[in-house]
Coordinates of C-alpha atoms and ligand atoms in Angstrom, one line a residue:
M11 CA 24.5 -9.1 -4.0
C12 CA 27.1 -7.6 -6.5
G13 CA 27.1 -4.1 -8.0
I14 CA 26.4 -3.5 -11.6
I15 CA 26.8 -0.5 -13.9
G16 CA 26.2 0.3 -17.6
I17 CA 27.2 3.5 -19.4
L18 CA 26.2 4.8 -22.8
G19 CA 28.6 7.7 -22.8
K20 CA 30.4 10.2 -24.9
V21 CA 33.9 9.8 -23.6
Q22 CA 36.2 6.8 -22.8
V23 CA 34.1 4.6 -20.6
A24 CA 36.6 2.3 -18.8
P25 CA 37.7 4.8 -16.1
R26 CA 34.1 5.8 -15.5
L27 CA 33.0 2.2 -15.1
V28 CA 35.8 1.7 -12.5
D29 CA 34.8 4.9 -10.7
A30 CA 31.2 3.7 -10.5
L31 CA 32.3 0.2 -9.3
K32 CA 34.3 1.9 -6.5
R33 CA 31.0 3.2 -5.2
L34 CA 29.4 -0.2 -5.5
E35 CA 32.2 -2.1 -3.7
Y36 CA 30.0 -2.2 -0.6
R37 CA 27.9 -4.8 -2.5
G38 CA 30.8 -7.2 -3.0
Y39 CA 34.5 -7.1 -3.5
D40 CA 35.8 -10.5 -4.4
S41 CA 36.3 -10.0 -8.1
S42 CA 35.3 -7.5 -10.8
G43 CA 35.3 -6.8 -14.5
I44 CA 34.2 -4.5 -17.3
A45 CA 33.4 -4.9 -21.0
T46 CA 33.3 -2.2 -23.6
I47 CA 32.0 -1.8 -27.1
N48 CA 34.4 0.0 -29.4
E49 CA 33.2 0.5 -33.0
G50 CA 31.1 -2.6 -32.6
H51 CA 33.8 -4.7 -31.1
L52 CA 33.3 -6.2 -27.6
S53 CA 36.3 -6.3 -25.2
R54 CA 36.5 -7.5 -21.7
R55 CA 38.9 -7.3 -18.7
R56 CA 38.4 -9.1 -15.4
A57 CA 40.3 -9.6 -12.2
E58 CA 40.1 -11.7 -9.0
G59 CA 40.3 -9.7 -5.7
K60 CA 39.6 -6.1 -4.9
L61 CA 39.0 -3.4 -7.6
R62 CA 42.6 -2.3 -7.5
C63 CA 43.5 -5.6 -9.1
L64 CA 41.2 -4.8 -12.0
E65 CA 42.8 -1.3 -12.2
E66 CA 46.2 -3.0 -12.5
V67 CA 44.9 -5.2 -15.3
L68 CA 43.5 -2.2 -17.1
E69 CA 46.8 -0.3 -16.7
H70 CA 48.7 -3.1 -18.5
S71 CA 45.9 -3.9 -20.9
P72 CA 43.5 -1.0 -21.5
I73 CA 40.3 -1.2 -23.5
S74 CA 38.5 1.6 -25.2
G75 CA 35.0 2.5 -26.2
T76 CA 32.4 4.9 -24.9
T77 CA 29.8 2.3 -24.1
G78 CA 30.4 -0.4 -21.5
I79 CA 29.2 -2.4 -18.5
G80 CA 30.9 -3.3 -15.2
H81 CA 30.5 -5.5 -12.2
T82 CA 31.8 -6.0 -8.7
R83 CA 31.1 -9.5 -7.3
W84 CA 30.1 -11.2 -4.1
A85 CA 30.3 -14.8 -5.1
T86 CA 27.1 -16.9 -4.8
H87 CA 27.7 -19.6 -7.5
G88 CA 31.3 -20.4 -8.2
A89 CA 34.5 -19.4 -6.4
P90 CA 35.8 -15.8 -6.8
T91 CA 38.0 -16.5 -9.7
V92 CA 38.7 -14.6 -13.0
L93 CA 36.7 -17.1 -14.9
N94 CA 33.7 -16.6 -12.7
A95 CA 34.0 -12.8 -12.7
H96 CA 31.5 -10.8 -14.7
P97 CA 30.9 -9.7 -17.4
H98 CA 30.1 -13.1 -18.9
I99 CA 30.3 -13.2 -22.7
A100 CA 28.6 -15.7 -25.0
G101 CA 29.1 -14.9 -28.7
K102 CA 27.7 -11.5 -29.3
V103 CA 26.4 -10.6 -25.9
A104 CA 28.0 -9.6 -22.6
V105 CA 26.0 -9.5 -19.4
V106 CA 26.5 -8.4 -15.8
H107 CA 24.1 -9.9 -13.2
N108 CA 23.2 -9.2 -9.6
G109 CA 21.0 -11.8 -7.9
I110 CA 20.5 -15.5 -8.3
I111 CA 19.0 -17.4 -11.3
E112 CA 17.4 -20.2 -9.4
N113 CA 16.7 -22.5 -12.4
Y114 CA 20.2 -22.1 -13.8
L115 CA 21.1 -25.8 -13.5
E116 CA 18.2 -26.8 -15.7
L117 CA 18.9 -24.0 -18.2
R118 CA 22.6 -24.8 -18.1
A119 CA 22.0 -28.5 -18.9
K120 CA 19.7 -27.5 -21.8
I121 CA 22.2 -25.0 -23.4
A122 CA 25.1 -27.5 -22.9
R123 CA 23.0 -30.1 -24.8
Q124 CA 22.6 -27.5 -27.6
G125 CA 26.4 -27.3 -27.8
A126 CA 27.1 -24.1 -25.8
E127 CA 30.6 -23.9 -24.3
I128 CA 30.2 -23.0 -20.7
A129 CA 33.3 -21.3 -19.2
S130 CA 32.3 -20.6 -15.6
D131 CA 30.6 -22.1 -12.6
T132 CA 28.1 -19.2 -12.3
D133 CA 24.4 -19.1 -12.6
S134 CA 24.8 -15.8 -14.6
E135 CA 26.6 -17.1 -17.6
V136 CA 23.6 -19.1 -18.8
V137 CA 21.8 -15.8 -19.4
A138 CA 24.4 -14.7 -21.9
H139 CA 24.1 -18.0 -23.7
L140 CA 20.4 -17.9 -23.8
V141 CA 20.3 -14.4 -25.3
N142 CA 23.1 -15.3 -27.7
A143 CA 21.1 -18.3 -28.9
E144 CA 18.1 -16.0 -29.6
L145 CA 20.4 -13.6 -31.5
G146 CA 21.6 -16.6 -33.5
Q147 CA 17.9 -17.1 -34.6
G148 CA 18.2 -13.6 -36.3
K149 CA 16.3 -11.8 -33.5
A150 CA 17.1 -8.1 -32.7
P151 CA 18.8 -7.7 -29.2
E152 CA 15.6 -6.3 -27.6
N153 CA 13.5 -9.2 -28.9
A154 CA 16.2 -11.7 -27.8
V155 CA 16.2 -10.3 -24.2
A156 CA 12.3 -10.1 -24.2
D157 CA 12.2 -13.8 -25.0
V158 CA 14.7 -14.9 -22.4
L159 CA 13.6 -12.9 -19.4
P160 CA 10.4 -15.0 -18.7
R161 CA 12.5 -18.1 -18.7
L162 CA 14.6 -16.9 -15.7
K163 CA 13.4 -17.8 -12.2
G164 CA 14.8 -16.1 -9.1
A165 CA 15.9 -12.6 -8.4
F166 CA 18.0 -10.6 -10.8
S167 CA 19.0 -7.3 -12.2
L168 CA 20.9 -7.6 -15.5
V169 CA 22.6 -5.3 -17.9
F170 CA 23.5 -6.4 -21.4
A171 CA 25.8 -5.0 -24.1
F172 CA 25.9 -6.3 -27.6
E173 CA 28.6 -6.7 -30.2
G174 CA 27.9 -4.4 -33.1
C175 CA 25.7 -2.1 -31.0
D176 CA 27.6 0.9 -29.7
D177 CA 24.4 2.7 -29.1
M178 CA 22.5 0.2 -27.0
L179 CA 22.4 -1.2 -23.5
I180 CA 19.5 -3.3 -22.1
G181 CA 18.7 -3.6 -18.4
A182 CA 16.2 -5.7 -16.6
R183 CA 15.1 -6.0 -13.0
K184 CA 13.1 -8.6 -11.0
G185 CA 13.8 -8.8 -7.3
S186 CA 17.0 -6.9 -7.3
P187 CA 17.2 -3.1 -7.8
L188 CA 18.2 -1.3 -11.0
A189 CA 18.1 2.4 -11.7
V190 CA 18.3 4.4 -14.9
G191 CA 20.4 7.6 -14.9
H192 CA 19.6 10.4 -17.4
G193 CA 22.6 12.4 -18.4
D194 CA 23.3 15.1 -21.0
G195 CA 23.3 13.0 -24.2
E196 CA 24.4 10.0 -22.1
M197 CA 22.4 7.3 -20.4
F198 CA 23.3 5.1 -17.4
L199 CA 22.1 1.9 -15.6
G200 CA 23.2 1.1 -12.1
S201 CA 22.4 -0.9 -9.0
D202 CA 21.6 2.3 -7.2
A203 CA 21.8 6.1 -7.2
I204 CA 25.2 5.9 -5.5
A205 CA 26.7 4.3 -8.6
L206 CA 25.1 6.9 -10.8
S207 CA 26.1 9.8 -8.6
P208 CA 29.3 10.9 -10.5
F209 CA 27.3 11.1 -13.7
T210 CA 23.8 12.4 -13.0
D211 CA 21.3 13.1 -10.2
R212 CA 18.3 12.4 -12.5
V213 CA 17.3 8.9 -11.7
T214 CA 14.4 6.6 -12.6
Y215 CA 13.9 3.5 -10.4
L216 CA 12.7 0.5 -12.4
E217 CA 9.8 -1.4 -10.9
E218 CA 9.5 -5.1 -10.5
G219 CA 9.6 -6.9 -13.8
D220 CA 10.6 -3.8 -15.8
W221 CA 13.1 -4.0 -18.5
V222 CA 14.6 -1.1 -20.4
V223 CA 16.4 -0.3 -23.7
L224 CA 18.8 2.6 -23.6
S225 CA 20.2 4.5 -26.5
H226 CA 22.0 7.9 -26.6
S227 CA 18.7 9.4 -27.6
G228 CA 16.6 8.1 -24.7
V229 CA 15.0 5.3 -22.9
A230 CA 12.2 2.9 -23.5
I231 CA 10.9 1.1 -20.4
R232 CA 8.6 -1.9 -20.6
D233 CA 6.9 -3.8 -17.9
A234 CA 6.7 -7.6 -17.4
D235 CA 4.0 -7.7 -20.1
N236 CA 6.2 -5.9 -22.6
Q237 CA 4.0 -2.9 -22.5
I238 CA 5.8 0.5 -22.7
V239 CA 5.4 2.2 -19.4
A240 CA 6.3 5.6 -18.0
R241 CA 8.2 5.6 -14.7
P242 CA 8.9 8.9 -12.9
E243 CA 12.2 10.6 -12.9
A244 CA 13.4 11.7 -9.5
R245 CA 16.3 13.9 -8.3
S246 CA 18.7 11.9 -6.3
S247 CA 20.3 13.6 -3.2
V248 CA 23.2 11.1 -3.1
S249 CA 26.5 12.9 -3.0
A250 CA 29.0 12.3 -5.8
T251 CA 32.1 12.7 -3.6
L252 CA 33.8 9.5 -2.7
M253 CA 33.9 9.1 1.1
D254 CA 37.4 9.4 2.6
K255 CA 38.8 8.1 5.9
G256 CA 40.0 11.5 7.1
N257 CA 42.8 10.9 9.5
Y258 CA 41.7 7.5 10.4
R259 CA 43.3 4.2 9.4
H260 CA 40.0 2.6 8.6
F261 CA 36.4 3.7 7.7
M262 CA 35.3 1.7 10.7
A263 CA 37.4 3.7 13.1
K264 CA 36.1 6.9 11.6
E265 CA 32.6 5.7 11.9
I266 CA 33.0 4.7 15.5
H267 CA 34.3 8.1 16.3
E268 CA 31.6 9.9 14.4
Q269 CA 29.0 8.5 16.8
P270 CA 28.6 11.4 19.2
E271 CA 27.9 13.7 16.2
V272 CA 25.6 11.5 14.2
L273 CA 23.7 10.4 17.3
G274 CA 23.2 14.1 18.0
H275 CA 21.9 14.7 14.5
T276 CA 19.6 11.7 14.7
L277 CA 18.2 12.6 18.1
S278 CA 17.6 16.2 17.1
R279 CA 15.2 14.9 14.5
Y280 CA 13.2 13.0 17.0
L281 CA 13.4 15.1 20.2
D282 CA 12.2 18.5 21.0
Y283 CA 14.8 19.7 23.5
G284 CA 12.8 22.8 24.5
S285 CA 9.6 21.0 25.5
K286 CA 11.5 17.8 26.4
K287 CA 9.1 15.8 24.3
T288 CA 9.6 13.3 21.6
H289 CA 8.6 14.7 18.2
V290 CA 8.7 11.8 15.7
P291 CA 7.7 12.9 12.2
G292 CA 5.6 10.2 10.6
A293 CA 4.6 8.6 13.9
E294 CA 1.1 10.0 13.4
K295 CA 0.7 7.4 10.6
I296 CA 0.8 4.6 13.2
D297 CA -2.2 4.4 15.4
F298 CA -0.3 3.3 18.5
A299 CA -3.2 3.7 20.8
S300 CA -5.2 0.9 19.1
L301 CA -2.3 -1.1 17.8
N302 CA -2.6 -4.8 18.3
R303 CA 1.0 -5.6 18.0
L304 CA 4.4 -4.4 16.6
Q305 CA 6.2 -6.9 14.4
I306 CA 9.8 -6.2 13.8
A307 CA 12.0 -8.0 11.3
A308 CA 15.7 -7.3 10.3
C309 CA 19.0 -9.0 9.8
G310 CA 22.3 -9.2 11.6
T311 CA 23.2 -6.1 13.6
A312 CA 19.9 -4.4 12.7
Y313 CA 18.1 -7.5 14.2
Y314 CA 20.0 -6.9 17.4
A315 CA 18.7 -3.3 17.4
A316 CA 15.2 -4.9 17.2
V317 CA 15.9 -7.1 20.2
V318 CA 16.8 -4.0 22.3
A319 CA 13.7 -2.2 20.9
K320 CA 11.5 -5.1 22.1
Y321 CA 12.5 -4.4 25.7
W322 CA 11.7 -0.7 25.2
F323 CA 8.4 -1.0 23.5
E324 CA 7.1 -3.6 26.0
K325 CA 8.3 -1.6 29.0
Y326 CA 7.4 1.9 28.0
A327 CA 4.4 1.4 25.7
R328 CA 3.1 -1.9 27.0
L329 CA 2.9 -2.9 23.4
P330 CA 3.3 -6.6 22.5
V331 CA 6.3 -6.9 20.2
E332 CA 7.4 -9.8 18.0
I333 CA 10.9 -9.8 16.6
D334 CA 12.2 -12.0 13.9
I335 CA 15.2 -12.6 11.8
A336 CA 13.9 -11.5 8.4
S337 CA 15.2 -14.6 6.6
E338 CA 13.0 -16.7 8.9
F339 CA 10.1 -14.4 9.1
R340 CA 9.6 -14.2 5.3
Y341 CA 8.8 -17.9 5.1
R342 CA 7.1 -18.3 8.5
E343 CA 3.6 -17.4 7.2
A344 CA 3.1 -15.4 10.4
P345 CA -0.4 -14.1 11.0
I346 CA -0.3 -10.4 10.5
G347 CA -3.2 -8.0 9.8
E348 CA -4.5 -4.5 9.6
R349 CA -4.2 -3.7 13.3
D350 CA -0.5 -4.6 13.3
C351 CA 2.4 -2.4 12.5
A352 CA 5.3 -4.1 10.8
L353 CA 8.6 -2.3 11.4
F354 CA 11.8 -3.1 9.4
I355 CA 15.2 -2.0 10.4
S356 CA 18.0 -1.7 7.8
Q357 CA 21.0 0.4 7.3
S358 CA 21.2 -0.2 3.5
G359 CA 17.4 -0.4 3.0
E360 CA 18.2 -3.1 0.4
T361 CA 18.6 -6.3 2.4
A362 CA 16.7 -8.9 0.4
D363 CA 15.2 -10.9 3.3
T364 CA 14.1 -7.7 5.1
L365 CA 12.5 -6.4 1.9
A366 CA 10.7 -9.7 1.3
S367 CA 9.4 -9.6 4.8
L368 CA 8.2 -6.0 4.3
R369 CA 6.3 -7.1 1.1
Y370 CA 4.7 -10.0 2.9
C371 CA 3.4 -7.7 5.7
K372 CA 2.2 -5.2 3.1
Q373 CA 0.2 -7.8 1.3
N374 CA -1.4 -8.7 4.6
G375 CA -2.5 -5.2 5.3
A376 CA -0.2 -4.1 8.1
V377 CA 1.1 -0.5 8.3
I378 CA 4.7 -0.6 7.1
A379 CA 7.3 1.4 9.0
A380 CA 11.0 1.4 8.4
V381 CA 14.1 2.6 10.2
V382 CA 16.6 3.1 7.4
N383 CA 19.9 4.9 6.8
V384 CA 19.6 5.2 3.0
P385 CA 16.5 7.3 2.4
E386 CA 16.3 6.4 -1.4
S387 CA 16.6 2.7 -0.8
T388 CA 14.0 0.2 -1.9
I389 CA 12.8 -0.4 1.7
A390 CA 12.5 3.3 2.3
R391 CA 10.5 3.7 -1.0
E392 CA 8.1 0.8 -0.2
A393 CA 7.4 1.6 3.4
D394 CA 4.3 3.7 4.4
V395 CA 6.4 5.6 6.9
I396 CA 10.2 5.9 7.4
F397 CA 12.1 6.9 10.4
P398 CA 15.5 7.8 9.0
T399 CA 18.8 7.4 10.9
I400 CA 21.0 10.4 10.2
A401 CA 24.2 8.4 10.5
G402 CA 25.6 9.5 7.1
P403 CA 27.1 6.9 4.7
E404 CA 28.4 3.9 6.5
I405 CA 31.3 2.5 4.4
G406 CA 32.9 0.0 6.8
V407 CA 31.2 -3.4 6.2
A408 CA 30.6 -3.9 9.9
S409 CA 27.8 -1.7 11.1
T410 CA 28.6 0.7 13.9
K411 CA 27.1 4.2 13.8
A412 CA 24.1 2.9 11.9
F413 CA 23.4 0.5 14.8
T414 CA 23.5 3.1 17.6
C415 CA 21.5 5.6 15.5
Q416 CA 18.9 2.8 14.9
L417 CA 18.7 2.4 18.7
A418 CA 18.3 6.2 19.2
V419 CA 15.4 6.3 16.7
L420 CA 13.8 3.2 18.3
A421 CA 14.1 4.6 21.8
S422 CA 12.4 7.9 20.7
L423 CA 9.7 5.9 19.0
A424 CA 9.1 3.7 22.0
I425 CA 8.6 6.8 24.2
Q426 CA 6.3 8.4 21.6
A427 CA 4.3 5.1 21.5
G428 CA 4.2 5.1 25.3
R429 CA 2.7 8.6 25.4
A430 CA 0.2 7.7 22.6
R431 CA -0.9 4.6 24.5
G432 CA -1.1 6.4 27.8
T433 CA 1.3 4.0 29.4
L434 CA 3.9 6.8 30.1
S435 CA 3.0 9.9 32.0
E436 CA 4.2 13.2 30.5
E437 CA 6.5 13.6 33.5
D438 CA 8.1 10.2 33.0
A439 CA 8.4 10.7 29.2
K440 CA 10.2 14.0 29.8
G441 CA 12.6 12.3 32.1
L442 CA 13.4 9.7 29.4
V443 CA 13.8 12.4 26.8
E444 CA 16.4 14.1 29.1
Q445 CA 18.2 10.8 29.3
L446 CA 18.3 10.4 25.5
A447 CA 19.5 14.0 25.2
A448 CA 22.6 13.0 27.2
I449 CA 23.6 10.3 24.7
P450 CA 26.2 12.4 22.7
N451 CA 28.0 13.4 25.8
H452 CA 28.2 9.9 27.1
A453 CA 29.4 8.7 23.7
V454 CA 32.3 11.2 23.8
K455 CA 33.3 9.9 27.2
A456 CA 33.0 6.2 26.1
L457 CA 35.4 6.9 23.2
R458 CA 38.0 8.0 25.7
L459 CA 38.4 4.4 26.8
E460 CA 40.0 3.5 23.5
A461 CA 43.6 3.3 24.8
D462 CA 42.5 0.8 27.6
I463 CA 40.6 -1.2 25.0
Q464 CA 43.5 -1.3 22.7
K465 CA 45.6 -3.0 25.4
L466 CA 42.9 -5.4 26.1
A467 CA 42.5 -6.2 22.4
H468 CA 46.1 -7.3 22.2
S469 CA 45.5 -10.1 24.6
L470 CA 42.1 -11.0 23.1
S471 CA 43.8 -11.4 19.7
R472 CA 45.5 -14.5 21.0
A473 CA 42.1 -16.2 21.9
S474 CA 40.5 -18.8 19.7
N475 CA 37.1 -18.5 21.3
V476 CA 35.3 -15.7 23.2
L477 CA 32.1 -15.7 25.0
Y478 CA 29.9 -12.5 25.5
L479 CA 27.3 -12.3 28.2
G480 CA 24.7 -9.7 29.0
R481 CA 21.2 -9.3 30.6
G482 CA 18.2 -7.3 29.6
T483 CA 18.9 -4.7 27.0
N484 CA 22.6 -5.6 27.3
F485 CA 21.9 -9.2 26.2
P486 CA 21.5 -8.1 22.5
L487 CA 24.8 -6.2 23.0
A488 CA 26.4 -9.5 23.9
L489 CA 25.1 -10.9 20.6
E490 CA 26.3 -7.8 18.7
G491 CA 29.7 -8.0 20.4
A492 CA 30.2 -11.6 19.3
L493 CA 29.0 -10.8 15.8
K494 CA 31.4 -7.9 15.5
L495 CA 34.4 -9.9 16.8
K496 CA 33.9 -12.9 14.6
E497 CA 33.2 -10.9 11.4
L498 CA 36.2 -8.6 11.9
S499 CA 38.9 -10.8 13.5
Y500 CA 37.6 -14.3 12.5
I501 CA 37.8 -15.3 16.1
H502 CA 35.0 -17.6 17.0
A503 CA 32.6 -15.8 19.5
E504 CA 29.2 -16.4 20.9
G505 CA 26.8 -14.1 22.7
Y506 CA 24.5 -15.4 25.4
A507 CA 21.9 -14.1 27.9
A508 CA 23.9 -14.3 31.1
G509 CA 21.2 -16.4 32.7
E510 CA 21.6 -19.0 30.0
L511 CA 25.2 -19.7 30.9
K512 CA 24.4 -22.6 33.2
H513 CA 22.1 -24.2 30.6
G514 CA 25.0 -25.2 28.4
P515 CA 27.7 -22.7 27.5
I516 CA 29.4 -23.0 31.0
A517 CA 30.8 -26.3 29.7
L518 CA 33.1 -24.3 27.5
I519 CA 34.7 -22.3 30.3
D520 CA 38.3 -22.9 31.1
E521 CA 41.4 -20.8 31.6
N522 CA 41.7 -20.2 27.8
M523 CA 38.2 -18.8 27.4
P524 CA 37.9 -15.0 27.7
V525 CA 34.3 -14.1 28.8
I526 CA 33.3 -10.5 28.1
V527 CA 30.5 -9.4 30.4
I528 CA 28.5 -6.3 29.5
A529 CA 27.0 -5.3 32.8
P530 CA 26.3 -1.8 34.0
H531 CA 25.4 -1.6 37.7
D532 CA 21.6 -1.8 37.1
A533 CA 18.8 -3.7 38.6
S534 CA 20.0 -7.1 37.2
F535 CA 23.7 -6.5 38.1
E536 CA 23.6 -8.8 41.2
K537 CA 22.3 -11.7 39.0
T538 CA 25.1 -11.1 36.4
L539 CA 27.7 -11.0 39.2
S540 CA 26.6 -14.5 40.3
N541 CA 27.2 -15.6 36.7
M542 CA 30.6 -14.0 36.8
Q543 CA 31.4 -15.9 40.0
E544 CA 30.4 -19.1 38.2
V545 CA 32.8 -18.3 35.4
A546 CA 35.6 -17.4 37.8
A547 CA 35.1 -20.6 39.8
R548 CA 36.0 -22.4 36.6
D549 CA 39.1 -20.4 35.8
G550 CA 37.4 -18.3 33.1
R551 CA 39.0 -15.0 32.3
I552 CA 36.5 -12.3 32.8
I553 CA 36.6 -8.9 31.0
L554 CA 33.9 -6.8 32.6
V555 CA 32.5 -3.7 30.8
T556 CA 30.7 -1.8 33.5
D557 CA 30.6 1.5 35.5
Q558 CA 32.4 2.4 38.7
A559 CA 29.7 0.9 40.9
G560 CA 29.8 -2.3 39.0
A561 CA 33.6 -2.4 39.2
D562 CA 33.4 -1.9 43.0
A563 CA 30.7 -4.5 43.5
S564 CA 32.5 -7.1 41.4
D565 CA 35.6 -6.8 43.5
G566 CA 38.4 -8.7 41.8
V567 CA 36.2 -11.2 40.0
A568 CA 37.2 -9.8 36.6
E569 CA 40.7 -10.0 35.2
N570 CA 40.1 -6.7 33.3
T571 CA 37.5 -4.0 33.8
I572 CA 36.5 -1.3 31.3
I573 CA 34.8 1.4 33.3
L574 CA 32.2 3.7 31.7
A575 CA 30.5 6.7 33.4
E576 CA 27.3 5.9 35.2
M577 CA 24.2 6.4 33.1
P578 CA 20.5 5.6 33.1
S579 CA 19.7 2.1 31.9
L580 CA 17.6 3.4 28.9
I581 CA 20.8 4.6 27.2
A582 CA 23.2 2.0 28.4
P583 CA 22.8 -0.3 25.3
I584 CA 23.6 2.7 23.0
I585 CA 26.7 3.8 24.9
Y586 CA 28.0 0.4 25.8
A587 CA 27.9 -0.4 22.1
L588 CA 30.9 1.8 21.6
P589 CA 33.4 -0.2 23.7
V590 CA 32.0 -3.4 22.2
Q591 CA 32.7 -2.0 18.7
M592 CA 36.2 -0.8 19.8
I593 CA 37.1 -4.3 21.3
A594 CA 36.3 -5.9 17.9
Y595 CA 38.0 -3.2 15.9
H596 CA 41.3 -3.2 17.8
T597 CA 41.4 -7.0 18.0
A598 CA 41.0 -7.2 14.3
V599 CA 43.7 -4.5 13.8
F600 CA 46.1 -6.5 15.9
M601 CA 45.4 -9.6 13.9
G602 CA 45.9 -7.7 10.6
T603 CA 42.6 -8.6 9.0
D604 CA 40.9 -6.4 6.4
V605 CA 38.8 -4.4 8.9
D606 CA 36.7 -2.4 6.4
Q607 CA 36.1 -5.3 4.0
P608 CA 36.3 -8.6 5.9
R609 CA 36.5 -11.7 3.9
N610 CA 33.3 -13.3 2.5
L611 CA 31.1 -10.3 3.4
A612 CA 29.4 -7.4 1.6
K613 CA 27.8 -4.3 3.0
S614 CA 24.5 -4.8 1.3
V615 CA 23.0 -8.3 1.2
T616 CA 20.7 -8.3 -1.8
V617 CA 20.5 -12.0 -2.2
E618 CA 18.7 -14.3 0.2
Ligands
F6R22 C1 27.2 -6.7 10.9 C2 26.4 -6.1 9.8 C3 25.3 -6.9 9.3 C4 24.1 -6.0 8.9 C5 23.1 -6.9 8.2 C6 21.8 -6.1 7.8 O1 28.2 -5.8 11.3 O2 26.6 -5.0 9.4 O3 24.9 -7.9 10.1 O4 23.6 -5.4 10.0 O5 23.6 -7.4 7.0 O6 22.1 -5.1 6.9 P1 21.1 -3.9 6.7 O7 21.1 -3.1 8.0 O8 21.7 -3.1 5.6 O9 19.8 -4.4 6.4

């Protein structure tokens, strides 16, 4: 993970580096640092903790220069300490790194034998030592970097600055993204267009194996064979304004409350309200009628969206669907071919395992589709067709509005596929479109439950373990609820298909175990009610999230009941996601955790 930035500018660079790092904090926020070159002299400041700690260090101990590099870290190798924070300096070279140098132990042992003094526990520092050793042989910086890059195994993006070189930065990418920004007499390097957005909207994305030498007068890009190559310059549409929380205490709260609006935006891209038909731009690139199979891979919350989608594609389009956690899929050597469509779901569009899975399927000839929230992301750029979620930037680390928008896109696509395969009549498809069109209104009503949920969250914040249960398309919501609760409040939680209860988890039930049951009064409600009885018989404390009919039918089994409006089962997993998110959010607020940036996490997971 980690966010990196390099600036060859005309004005003092330190505040600009920090500004860029603020936009990259979603990639990691456990420590940060910058280094500048001032009249040939290399200076560095680093801090443990959030970026404001680095700002404090810089206030007391400023550094000057118009050229510099910066880094915000998500620790992989070595604890989040000042010594392990980037930039790493060895002799005349400073480096910032995103990714993992897989052969660092071997390299480290070698440079230690040659007398290098290693200051950190990181894999990244070895790169600085290797380049410095080449400089020591009298090589120019670009030749030193060119000789070191082939020795690095793993995934990385790197930016180097050199003592004595105010007019040079070198960047390299293999496996992790890096973009060049073209300014007015200034040049930039950054993990993505978001980092570059305050400085320029003219961006060149480096390709795999590329490395680049920047000076004030321009840029020279070379490929992995050291041949000069031309890479296209694009206009980035990323906004330069830093997102603010509005009147909300946290980004997550704001993002939960934005859902009626962003779901409306997303649906209006995929539904034609006049004709009551789905209209999915790009769907024509997938030959649904003769498709063999849909393979979906994603991570975390996006994977749970895939689990819901499986139910929809199978039911409405009678299309066999395989779903996989991307980190497993990428190494599974799954048979996949030209008559398959591989679909990848990702808010960031940068998740390393999802991207690797995409590339595997591409090599095997499948049509590649992606549901992404960041249209300029690597996954979006490498897919044959993208179905964007119009959720707007999601800043809170825990995914909320991106998840429900992913579901809205996937439901529209499943209906479109059903029409294309002849498994859904026009009449039935219209009925489903009407149901989807009602989502924003239902979302507004669901948000009105916040005060009740807040009270409930108070008692949940005292629990050590929580179990979530659901059936059908609400089973993935149980998984999602447990994930949200544990990542935000650090309370241990597990999600289960309600029918699985008696196959093991029931042993956990006692009077201290809250069991959150997500069960609208649908065709499987009776079955879930039996599961609730089983919990109640063992003194478990049931919190039931349901509708009025469900509340009536459950008649006192639950200790607490959250009652949503009645709605068709197609849209239930989208709307029921809102109380599930609010339960986790308010529990975390009661517990005083860092809701927007929970410990150990990052918004974009660019390492495997
Ligand atoms: C949980 C969460 C993560 C992400 C996962 C995938 O709240 O946000 O589980 O869903 O890291 O990220 P994307 O969607 O960017 O590929």
